[in-house]
mmCIF file of C-alpha atoms in Angstrom:
data_model
loop_
_atom_site.group_PDB
_atom_site.id
_atom_site.type_symbol
_atom_site.label_atom_id
_atom_site.label_comp_id
_atom_site.label_asym_id
_atom_site.label_seq_id
_atom_site.Cartn_x
_atom_site.Cartn_y
_atom_site.Cartn_z
ATOM 1 C CA MET A 10 68.386 44.475 6.874
ATOM 2 C CA GLU A 11 68.745 41.175 4.403
ATOM 3 C CA ARG A 12 65.679 39.641 6.793
ATOM 4 C CA ASN A 13 63.326 42.028 6.122
ATOM 5 C CA LYS A 14 64.224 42.677 2.615
ATOM 6 C CA LEU A 15 63.551 38.791 2.608
ATOM 7 C CA SER A 16 60.036 39.023 4.091
ATOM 8 C CA TYR A 17 59.061 42.022 2.394
ATOM 9 C CA LYS A 18 59.882 39.849 -1.158
ATOM 10 C CA VAL A 19 58.093 36.747 0.126
ATOM 11 C CA THR A 20 55.262 38.966 1.810
ATOM 12 C CA GLN A 21 55.055 40.188 -1.787
ATOM 13 C CA PHE A 22 55.202 36.560 -4.281
ATOM 14 C CA MET A 23 52.432 35.677 -1.463
ATOM 15 C CA MET A 24 50.300 38.867 -1.709
ATOM 16 C CA PHE A 25 50.364 38.404 -5.794
ATOM 17 C CA ALA A 26 51.045 34.259 -6.468
ATOM 18 C CA GLY A 27 49.908 33.065 -3.433
ATOM 19 C CA PRO A 28 46.175 32.467 -4.518
ATOM 20 C CA ALA A 29 47.462 30.838 -7.590
ATOM 21 C CA LEU A 30 49.716 28.687 -6.252
ATOM 22 C CA ILE A 31 47.441 27.500 -3.590
ATOM 23 C CA LEU A 32 44.766 26.594 -5.697
ATOM 24 C CA PHE A 33 47.648 24.635 -7.818
ATOM 25 C CA LEU A 34 48.130 23.227 -5.182
ATOM 26 C CA ALA A 35 45.220 21.895 -3.870
ATOM 27 C CA THR A 36 43.725 20.807 -7.937
ATOM 28 C CA VAL A 37 46.848 19.649 -9.411
ATOM 29 C CA VAL A 38 49.533 18.458 -7.120
ATOM 30 C CA ILE A 39 47.906 17.322 -3.798
ATOM 31 C CA PRO A 40 45.070 15.471 -6.159
ATOM 32 C CA PHE A 41 48.264 13.891 -8.113
ATOM 33 C CA ILE A 42 50.619 12.603 -5.250
ATOM 34 C CA TYR A 43 46.739 10.882 -3.684
ATOM 35 C CA GLY A 44 46.284 9.928 -6.729
ATOM 36 C CA LEU A 45 49.662 7.758 -6.749
ATOM 37 C CA TYR A 46 49.021 6.819 -3.153
ATOM 38 C CA LEU A 47 45.976 5.130 -4.405
ATOM 39 C CA THR A 48 47.645 2.827 -6.786
ATOM 40 C CA PHE A 49 48.907 1.281 -4.304
ATOM 41 C CA THR A 50 46.131 0.411 -2.750
ATOM 42 C CA SER A 51 43.084 -1.594 -3.839
ATOM 43 C CA TRP A 52 40.910 0.672 -2.237
ATOM 44 C CA ASP A 53 36.710 0.478 -4.134
ATOM 45 C CA GLY A 54 36.090 4.296 -3.120
ATOM 46 C CA ILE A 55 33.563 3.340 -0.289
ATOM 47 C CA SER A 56 35.336 1.443 2.278
ATOM 48 C CA ILE A 57 37.411 3.551 4.272
ATOM 49 C CA ASP A 58 40.427 1.098 4.775
ATOM 50 C CA LYS A 59 42.797 1.105 2.103
ATOM 51 C CA PRO A 60 44.765 -2.055 1.997
ATOM 52 C CA PHE A 61 48.186 -1.705 0.143
ATOM 53 C CA VAL A 62 48.844 -4.071 -2.267
ATOM 54 C CA GLY A 63 52.297 -2.405 -3.693
ATOM 55 C CA PHE A 64 52.555 -2.997 -7.120
ATOM 56 C CA ASP A 65 49.845 -5.254 -8.543
ATOM 57 C CA ASN A 66 47.781 -2.758 -9.384
ATOM 58 C CA TYR A 67 50.562 -1.236 -12.135
ATOM 59 C CA ILE A 68 50.728 -5.067 -12.741
ATOM 60 C CA SER A 69 46.922 -5.651 -13.105
ATOM 61 C CA ALA A 70 47.653 -2.845 -15.528
ATOM 62 C CA PHE A 71 49.889 -4.767 -17.943
ATOM 63 C CA GLN A 72 47.708 -7.403 -17.468
ATOM 64 C CA ASP A 73 44.799 -5.303 -18.766
ATOM 65 C CA GLY A 74 43.904 -6.097 -22.859
ATOM 66 C CA ASP A 75 41.235 -3.990 -22.546
ATOM 67 C CA TYR A 76 43.430 -1.156 -21.746
ATOM 68 C CA TRP A 77 45.599 -1.214 -24.261
ATOM 69 C CA MET A 78 43.281 -2.374 -26.812
ATOM 70 C CA ALA A 79 41.563 1.105 -25.365
ATOM 71 C CA LEU A 80 45.074 3.357 -25.803
ATOM 72 C CA GLY A 81 46.194 2.451 -29.192
ATOM 73 C CA ARG A 82 42.566 3.328 -30.596
ATOM 74 C CA THR A 83 43.704 6.476 -28.591
ATOM 75 C CA LEU A 84 47.063 6.127 -30.585
ATOM 76 C CA ILE A 85 44.889 6.005 -33.533
ATOM 77 C CA TYR A 86 42.142 8.407 -32.695
ATOM 78 C CA SER A 87 44.745 10.969 -31.822
ATOM 79 C CA PHE A 88 46.856 10.667 -34.786
ATOM 80 C CA PHE A 89 44.447 11.069 -37.385
ATOM 81 C CA ALA A 90 42.582 14.004 -35.422
ATOM 82 C CA VAL A 91 45.488 15.951 -35.031
ATOM 83 C CA ILE A 92 46.543 16.191 -38.378
ATOM 84 C CA LEU A 93 43.088 17.362 -39.178
ATOM 85 C CA VAL A 94 43.112 19.849 -36.532
ATOM 86 C CA ASN A 95 46.683 21.669 -37.354
ATOM 87 C CA ILE A 96 45.754 21.133 -40.945
ATOM 88 C CA VAL A 97 42.065 22.951 -41.049
ATOM 89 C CA ALA A 98 43.497 25.660 -37.967
ATOM 90 C CA PHE A 99 46.225 26.649 -40.364
ATOM 91 C CA ALA A 100 43.682 26.625 -43.509
ATOM 92 C CA LEU A 101 41.501 28.983 -41.400
ATOM 93 C CA ALA A 102 43.865 31.341 -41.018
ATOM 94 C CA TYR A 103 45.235 32.211 -43.385
ATOM 95 C CA LEU A 104 42.131 32.736 -44.748
ATOM 96 C CA VAL A 105 41.080 34.964 -41.591
ATOM 97 C CA THR A 106 44.524 37.164 -41.704
ATOM 98 C CA SER A 107 44.264 36.889 -46.037
ATOM 99 C CA GLY A 108 42.281 39.919 -46.363
ATOM 100 C CA VAL A 109 38.664 38.320 -46.965
ATOM 101 C CA LYS A 110 36.248 40.544 -46.309
ATOM 102 C CA GLY A 111 34.429 40.178 -42.436
ATOM 103 C CA GLN A 112 37.031 38.270 -41.831
ATOM 104 C CA ASN A 113 36.726 39.153 -37.957
ATOM 105 C CA LEU A 114 33.243 37.461 -37.970
ATOM 106 C CA PHE A 115 34.587 34.389 -39.169
ATOM 107 C CA ARG A 116 37.593 34.639 -36.806
ATOM 108 C CA ALA A 117 35.178 34.414 -34.578
ATOM 109 C CA GLY A 118 32.584 31.739 -36.093
ATOM 110 C CA PHE A 119 34.784 29.612 -36.177
ATOM 111 C CA PHE A 120 36.197 29.863 -32.563
ATOM 112 C CA ILE A 121 32.661 29.330 -31.371
ATOM 113 C CA PRO A 122 32.641 25.559 -31.315
ATOM 114 C CA ASN A 123 35.399 25.346 -28.855
ATOM 115 C CA LEU A 124 33.044 27.359 -26.712
ATOM 116 C CA ILE A 125 30.487 24.522 -26.336
ATOM 117 C CA GLY A 126 31.345 21.513 -23.459
ATOM 118 C CA GLY A 127 31.718 18.369 -24.868
ATOM 119 C CA ILE A 128 29.076 17.090 -23.897
ATOM 120 C CA VAL A 129 26.699 19.274 -24.948
ATOM 121 C CA LEU A 130 28.890 18.936 -28.661
ATOM 122 C CA GLY A 131 28.829 14.916 -28.211
ATOM 123 C CA TYR A 132 24.928 14.980 -27.903
ATOM 124 C CA VAL A 133 24.112 17.838 -30.968
ATOM 125 C CA TRP A 134 26.333 15.913 -32.812
ATOM 126 C CA LYS A 135 24.926 12.389 -31.787
ATOM 127 C CA PHE A 136 21.754 13.659 -33.166
ATOM 128 C CA VAL A 137 23.113 14.735 -36.178
ATOM 129 C CA PHE A 138 24.505 11.411 -36.735
ATOM 130 C CA ASN A 139 21.673 9.437 -35.832
ATOM 131 C CA ARG A 140 18.889 12.138 -37.021
ATOM 132 C CA ALA A 141 19.899 14.600 -39.846
ATOM 133 C CA PHE A 142 22.566 12.979 -41.595
ATOM 134 C CA VAL A 143 20.089 9.740 -41.831
ATOM 135 C CA ALA A 144 16.784 11.095 -42.950
ATOM 136 C CA ILE A 145 19.145 12.990 -46.229
ATOM 137 C CA GLY A 146 21.226 9.981 -46.822
ATOM 138 C CA ASP A 147 17.587 7.961 -46.958
ATOM 139 C CA ALA A 148 16.203 11.063 -49.842
ATOM 140 C CA LEU A 149 19.092 10.621 -51.507
ATOM 141 C CA SER A 150 19.144 7.021 -51.675
ATOM 142 C CA GLY A 151 15.626 5.811 -51.079
ATOM 143 C CA GLY A 152 15.685 4.626 -47.464
ATOM 144 C CA GLY A 153 18.025 2.160 -45.738
ATOM 145 C CA THR A 154 20.441 3.879 -44.779
ATOM 146 C CA THR A 155 22.898 3.283 -41.284
ATOM 147 C CA SER A 156 24.097 6.054 -39.219
ATOM 148 C CA LEU A 157 27.614 5.697 -39.349
ATOM 149 C CA LEU A 158 27.903 5.485 -34.935
ATOM 150 C CA SER A 159 26.689 2.168 -36.117
ATOM 151 C CA THR A 160 29.628 0.971 -37.156
ATOM 152 C CA THR A 161 33.258 0.228 -35.542
ATOM 153 C CA ASN A 162 34.748 2.578 -38.232
ATOM 154 C CA GLY A 163 32.106 5.128 -37.949
ATOM 155 C CA ALA A 164 31.907 5.643 -34.820
ATOM 156 C CA MET A 165 35.794 6.020 -35.086
ATOM 157 C CA PHE A 166 35.469 8.349 -38.160
ATOM 158 C CA ALA A 167 32.552 10.629 -36.494
ATOM 159 C CA LEU A 168 34.709 11.312 -33.110
ATOM 160 C CA ILE A 169 37.837 11.832 -35.422
ATOM 161 C CA LEU A 170 35.001 14.948 -37.112
ATOM 162 C CA VAL A 171 33.406 16.250 -34.514
ATOM 163 C CA SER A 172 37.068 16.651 -32.145
ATOM 164 C CA VAL A 173 38.738 18.702 -35.610
ATOM 165 C CA TRP A 174 34.994 21.091 -35.551
ATOM 166 C CA GLN A 175 35.338 21.317 -31.368
ATOM 167 C CA TYR A 176 39.722 22.092 -31.641
ATOM 168 C CA ALA A 177 40.171 23.450 -35.068
ATOM 169 C CA GLY A 178 39.248 26.816 -33.911
ATOM 170 C CA TYR A 179 41.003 27.120 -30.489
ATOM 171 C CA MET A 180 43.896 26.047 -33.122
ATOM 172 C CA MET A 181 43.404 28.440 -35.494
ATOM 173 C CA LEU A 182 43.610 32.013 -32.947
ATOM 174 C CA ILE A 183 47.489 30.248 -32.297
ATOM 175 C CA TYR A 184 47.860 30.142 -36.333
ATOM 176 C CA VAL A 185 46.523 33.626 -36.142
ATOM 177 C CA ALA A 186 48.656 35.000 -33.970
ATOM 178 C CA GLY A 187 52.026 33.383 -36.003
ATOM 179 C CA PHE A 188 50.997 35.081 -39.347
ATOM 180 C CA MET A 189 50.748 38.681 -37.826
ATOM 181 C CA SER A 190 54.129 37.351 -36.037
ATOM 182 C CA VAL A 191 55.510 37.381 -39.730
ATOM 183 C CA SER A 192 56.119 40.925 -41.145
ATOM 184 C CA ASP A 193 55.139 41.692 -44.502
ATOM 185 C CA SER A 194 58.357 43.425 -45.121
ATOM 186 C CA LEU A 195 60.345 39.683 -45.283
ATOM 187 C CA LYS A 196 57.470 38.914 -47.619
ATOM 188 C CA GLU A 197 57.309 41.410 -50.076
ATOM 189 C CA ALA A 198 61.373 41.029 -49.920
ATOM 190 C CA ALA A 199 60.714 37.569 -50.839
ATOM 191 C CA MET A 200 58.540 38.219 -53.676
ATOM 192 C CA ILE A 201 60.478 41.198 -54.693
ATOM 193 C CA ASP A 202 63.498 38.003 -55.265
ATOM 194 C CA GLY A 203 61.570 36.507 -57.532
ATOM 195 C CA CYS A 204 58.928 33.785 -55.018
ATOM 196 C CA THR A 205 55.454 32.495 -55.763
ATOM 197 C CA PRO A 206 53.432 33.765 -53.542
ATOM 198 C CA ALA A 207 53.848 29.334 -52.492
ATOM 199 C CA GLN A 208 57.286 29.576 -52.198
ATOM 200 C CA ALA A 209 57.278 32.486 -49.659
ATOM 201 C CA MET A 210 54.379 30.830 -47.951
ATOM 202 C CA GLY A 211 56.750 27.611 -47.559
ATOM 203 C CA ASN A 212 60.390 29.143 -47.236
ATOM 204 C CA VAL A 213 59.462 32.280 -45.164
ATOM 205 C CA THR A 214 56.049 32.143 -43.306
ATOM 206 C CA ILE A 215 56.052 28.946 -42.403
ATOM 207 C CA PRO A 216 59.524 28.486 -41.026
ATOM 208 C CA LEU A 217 58.999 31.860 -39.138
ATOM 209 C CA MET A 218 55.614 30.243 -37.423
ATOM 210 C CA ARG A 219 56.975 26.903 -35.848
ATOM 211 C CA ALA A 220 56.530 28.136 -33.023
ATOM 212 C CA SER A 221 52.891 28.181 -33.395
ATOM 213 C CA PHE A 222 53.635 25.141 -34.749
ATOM 214 C CA VAL A 223 54.705 23.296 -32.053
ATOM 215 C CA GLN A 224 52.633 25.032 -29.626
ATOM 216 C CA CYS A 225 49.096 23.757 -31.245
ATOM 217 C CA ILE A 226 50.426 20.625 -31.812
ATOM 218 C CA PHE A 227 51.183 19.939 -28.530
ATOM 219 C CA LEU A 228 47.967 21.207 -27.138
ATOM 220 C CA SER A 229 46.170 18.717 -30.116
ATOM 221 C CA ILE A 230 47.938 16.491 -28.534
ATOM 222 C CA THR A 231 47.409 16.568 -24.402
ATOM 223 C CA ARG A 232 43.678 17.218 -25.579
ATOM 224 C CA CYS A 233 42.595 14.192 -27.622
ATOM 225 C CA PHE A 234 45.100 11.814 -25.774
ATOM 226 C CA MET A 235 42.805 12.696 -22.603
ATOM 227 C CA VAL A 236 39.851 13.410 -24.518
ATOM 228 C CA TYR A 237 36.508 11.557 -22.536
ATOM 229 C CA ASP A 238 33.163 13.726 -22.708
ATOM 230 C CA VAL A 239 32.583 13.606 -26.451
ATOM 231 C CA ASN A 240 33.256 9.862 -26.060
ATOM 232 C CA LEU A 241 30.833 9.413 -23.227
ATOM 233 C CA SER A 242 28.188 11.736 -25.411
ATOM 234 C CA LEU A 243 28.355 10.965 -28.397
ATOM 235 C CA THR A 244 29.486 6.903 -28.951
ATOM 236 C CA LYS A 245 29.256 6.291 -25.334
ATOM 237 C CA GLY A 246 32.409 2.942 -26.204
ATOM 238 C CA GLU A 247 29.461 1.560 -28.523
ATOM 239 C CA PRO A 248 28.950 -0.692 -30.601
ATOM 240 C CA PHE A 249 30.386 -3.217 -29.062
ATOM 241 C CA ASN A 250 33.231 -1.313 -26.912
ATOM 242 C CA SER A 251 34.852 -0.198 -30.256
ATOM 243 C CA SER A 252 35.039 3.367 -28.792
ATOM 244 C CA VAL A 253 36.436 3.480 -26.149
ATOM 245 C CA LEU A 254 38.951 5.278 -25.879
ATOM 246 C CA ALA A 255 41.924 4.929 -23.019
ATOM 247 C CA ALA A 256 40.417 8.200 -20.799
ATOM 248 C CA MET A 257 37.284 6.374 -20.700
ATOM 249 C CA HIS A 258 38.368 2.462 -20.286
ATOM 250 C CA VAL A 259 40.409 4.536 -16.995
ATOM 251 C CA TYR A 260 37.100 6.494 -15.977
ATOM 252 C CA ASN A 261 35.133 2.600 -15.887
ATOM 253 C CA GLN A 262 37.696 1.083 -14.642
ATOM 254 C CA ALA A 263 37.517 3.387 -11.566
ATOM 255 C CA PHE A 264 34.238 4.716 -11.172
ATOM 256 C CA THR A 265 32.129 1.819 -12.406
ATOM 257 C CA TYR A 266 33.508 -1.374 -12.330
ATOM 258 C CA LYS A 267 35.437 -0.175 -8.418
ATOM 259 C CA ASN A 268 38.803 -0.697 -9.209
ATOM 260 C CA TYR A 269 40.273 2.449 -7.925
ATOM 261 C CA GLY A 270 43.904 1.133 -7.434
ATOM 262 C CA THR A 271 44.150 -0.151 -11.303
ATOM 263 C CA GLY A 272 42.546 2.851 -12.805
ATOM 264 C CA GLN A 273 44.816 5.130 -10.825
ATOM 265 C CA ALA A 274 47.595 2.525 -11.980
ATOM 266 C CA GLU A 275 46.539 3.018 -16.115
ATOM 267 C CA ALA A 276 45.658 6.901 -15.756
ATOM 268 C CA LEU A 277 49.367 7.173 -14.756
ATOM 269 C CA LEU A 278 50.932 5.468 -16.908
ATOM 270 C CA LEU A 279 47.914 7.322 -20.293
ATOM 271 C CA PHE A 280 49.714 10.141 -18.481
ATOM 272 C CA VAL A 281 53.206 8.933 -18.649
ATOM 273 C CA VAL A 282 52.845 8.326 -22.427
ATOM 274 C CA CYS A 283 50.829 11.511 -22.874
ATOM 275 C CA ALA A 284 54.419 12.846 -20.746
ATOM 276 C CA ILE A 285 56.644 11.457 -23.521
ATOM 277 C CA VAL A 286 55.116 11.895 -27.572
ATOM 278 C CA GLY A 287 54.411 15.668 -25.916
ATOM 279 C CA VAL A 288 57.967 16.180 -24.138
ATOM 280 C CA THR A 289 59.356 15.156 -27.543
ATOM 281 C CA GLN A 290 57.306 16.901 -30.168
ATOM 282 C CA VAL A 291 58.550 19.770 -28.440
ATOM 283 C CA TYR A 292 62.122 19.470 -28.090
ATOM 284 C CA VAL A 293 61.996 18.567 -31.450
ATOM 285 C CA GLY A 294 59.822 21.484 -33.033
ATOM 286 C CA LYS A 295 62.034 23.230 -30.648
ATOM 287 C CA LYS A 296 65.326 22.562 -32.226
ATOM 288 C CA GLY A 297 64.570 23.786 -35.554
ATOM 289 C CA GLU A 298 63.057 26.987 -34.503
ATOM 290 C CA VAL A 299 64.534 30.387 -36.416
ATOM 291 C CA SER A 300 63.293 33.626 -35.126
ATOM 292 C CA ALA A 301 63.251 36.525 -37.869
#
């Protein structure tokens, strides 16, 4: 009887969760384990043999100055992008939940950039920076305007700007859900007790939306740390490799220079750094979470 009951539960599980489990194993778990194995080989991506080299790839990764410079740029880029994405997303969410006329249309409009692929988005903004903004600058100043993408700081600023434009709409939806989860009666009670709208926002609404902040910051961090498509299509790491972020460096190491082992080792280090930052942020955020 117990064996039949267990068999029935296993059959039910495999019917409903089995396809998703198989896909997860095939696309996430197995490639991750295989990539971990490649970090101990000197495979070039072409030959059949995969010579075992132990920890040599990790030593090479730690000695790769270009990788650590790229990781440093990624940290700077992620720091500013995450802050700006969440500020803009929160402001947009407040706007589209404040009862403004046509707010549903605004929600859809603000979310649309997130639906555009990063490659397409990068090429569109590349045209805007190289042609549109330069033409406007020439018209206002009389000529001699250079593209932001032609300077070191300008290229990084452009990456941050495009990322904010792309991600803010998605994070806005999470903040919208957070705003809608806060009961109107709590805000009205705060107003009756003498709070101004700003005080009610700071002392009632925002604390009760802490879960939304935790989710949005975590998603922003993971997306920014792993960004590659916009980096490739917008700047290609130029000028002079000054805008190469960590994911692009890892890709070049593995697929351009055919150092798959070193590339996989650097990818694993990037994953560890991202995981530490993300998990720490979630842990700290969850500790102070409150409920209505």
